[in-house]
Tab-separated table of C-alpha atoms in Angstrom:
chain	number	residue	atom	x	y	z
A	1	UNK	CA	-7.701	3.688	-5.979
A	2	UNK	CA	-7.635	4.590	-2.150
A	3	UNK	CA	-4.764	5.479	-0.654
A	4	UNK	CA	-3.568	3.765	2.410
A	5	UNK	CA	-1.057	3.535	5.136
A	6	UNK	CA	0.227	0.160	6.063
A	7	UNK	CA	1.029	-1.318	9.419
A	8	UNK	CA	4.610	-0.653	8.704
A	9	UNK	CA	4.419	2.988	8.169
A	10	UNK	CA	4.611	2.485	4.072
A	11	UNK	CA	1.905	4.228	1.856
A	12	UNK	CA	0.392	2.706	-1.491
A	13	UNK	CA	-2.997	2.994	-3.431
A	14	UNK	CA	-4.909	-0.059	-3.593
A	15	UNK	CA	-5.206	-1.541	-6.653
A	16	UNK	CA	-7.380	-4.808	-6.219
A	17	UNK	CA	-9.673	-6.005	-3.800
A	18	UNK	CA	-9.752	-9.964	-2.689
A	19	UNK	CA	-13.653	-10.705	-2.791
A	20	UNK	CA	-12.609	-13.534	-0.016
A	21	UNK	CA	-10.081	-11.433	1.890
A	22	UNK	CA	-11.268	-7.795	1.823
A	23	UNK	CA	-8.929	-6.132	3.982
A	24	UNK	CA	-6.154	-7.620	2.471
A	25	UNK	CA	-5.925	-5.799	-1.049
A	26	UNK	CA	-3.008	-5.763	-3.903
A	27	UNK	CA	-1.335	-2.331	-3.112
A	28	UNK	CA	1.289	-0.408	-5.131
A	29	UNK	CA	3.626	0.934	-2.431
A	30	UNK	CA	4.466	4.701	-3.468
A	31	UNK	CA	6.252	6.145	-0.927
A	32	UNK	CA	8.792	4.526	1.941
A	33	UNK	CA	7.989	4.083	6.131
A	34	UNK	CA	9.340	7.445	5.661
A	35	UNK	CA	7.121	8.799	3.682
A	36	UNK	CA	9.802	9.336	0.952
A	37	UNK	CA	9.099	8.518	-2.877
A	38	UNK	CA	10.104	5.196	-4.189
A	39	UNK	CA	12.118	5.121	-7.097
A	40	UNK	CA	9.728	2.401	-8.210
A	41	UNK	CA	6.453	1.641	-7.474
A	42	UNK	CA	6.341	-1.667	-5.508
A	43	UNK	CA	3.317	-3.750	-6.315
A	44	UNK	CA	2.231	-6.005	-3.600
A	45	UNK	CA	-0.773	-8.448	-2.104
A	46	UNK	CA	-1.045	-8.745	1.155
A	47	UNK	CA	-3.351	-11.493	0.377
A	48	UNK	CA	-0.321	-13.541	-0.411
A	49	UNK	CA	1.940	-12.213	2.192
A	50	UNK	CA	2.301	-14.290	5.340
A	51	UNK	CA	4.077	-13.243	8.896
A	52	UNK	CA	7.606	-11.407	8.923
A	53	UNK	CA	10.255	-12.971	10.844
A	54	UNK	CA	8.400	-11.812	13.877
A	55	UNK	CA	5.235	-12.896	13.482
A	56	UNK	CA	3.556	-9.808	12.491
A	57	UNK	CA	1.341	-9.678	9.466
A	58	UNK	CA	1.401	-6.631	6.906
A	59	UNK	CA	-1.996	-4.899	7.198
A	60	UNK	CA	-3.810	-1.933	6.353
A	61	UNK	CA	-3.450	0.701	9.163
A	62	UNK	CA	-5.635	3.437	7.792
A	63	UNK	CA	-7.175	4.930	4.677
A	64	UNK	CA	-5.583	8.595	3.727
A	65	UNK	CA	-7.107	11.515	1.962
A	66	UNK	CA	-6.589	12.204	-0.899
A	67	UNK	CA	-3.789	14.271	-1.489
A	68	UNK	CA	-1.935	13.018	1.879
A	69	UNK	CA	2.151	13.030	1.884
A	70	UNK	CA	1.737	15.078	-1.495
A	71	UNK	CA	0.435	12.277	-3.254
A	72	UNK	CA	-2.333	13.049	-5.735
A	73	UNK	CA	-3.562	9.595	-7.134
A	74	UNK	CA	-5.680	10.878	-10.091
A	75	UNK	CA	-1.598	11.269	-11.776
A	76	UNK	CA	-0.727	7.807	-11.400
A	77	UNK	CA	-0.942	5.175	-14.216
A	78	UNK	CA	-1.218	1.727	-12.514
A	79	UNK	CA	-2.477	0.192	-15.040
C-alpha cells in the first residue's frame, strides 16, 4: 500500500512485495511522469521488467507520503 515514485517520474502504490527481489515490487501506476491521472490504473512488476531500449532498469526512486500529488490511497480498490 505505499506509494512510490519510480525512476521514470511515474507514481503507483505497491501492491506486492517479491520475498527474493524486495525492491522490485508489483506496482499499480496511478498517475503519469507528469503527475497526471491515468485513465486506467496500470498494474506492473518490476520484478519481471528487464532494461528499456537504453539499458536502464525501472526502479523505485522514492517512497511518498501519503496524500502526495493528491493521491489518498485509503480510496483505492486494488484488489
Amino acid at each position: 500500500g505505499s506509494l512510490v515514485e519510480l525512476s521514470d517520474g511515474r507514481v503507483g502504490v505497491v501492491t506486492a512485495v517479491h520475498e527474493l527481489k524486495r525492491l522490485r515490487p508489483n506496482v499499480m501506476l496511478l498517475l503519469d511522469a507528469d503527475k497526471k491521472p491515468l485513465r486506467e490504473f496500470v498494474p506492473i512488476d518490476l520484478g519481471q521488467l528487464g532494461p528499456d531500449e537504453n539499458g536502464v532498469l525501472l526502479t523505485v526512486r522514492r517512497g511518498l507520503p501519503e496524500g502526495a500529488h493528491g493521491v489518498d490511497t485509503s480510496e483505492l480498490f486494488l484488489d
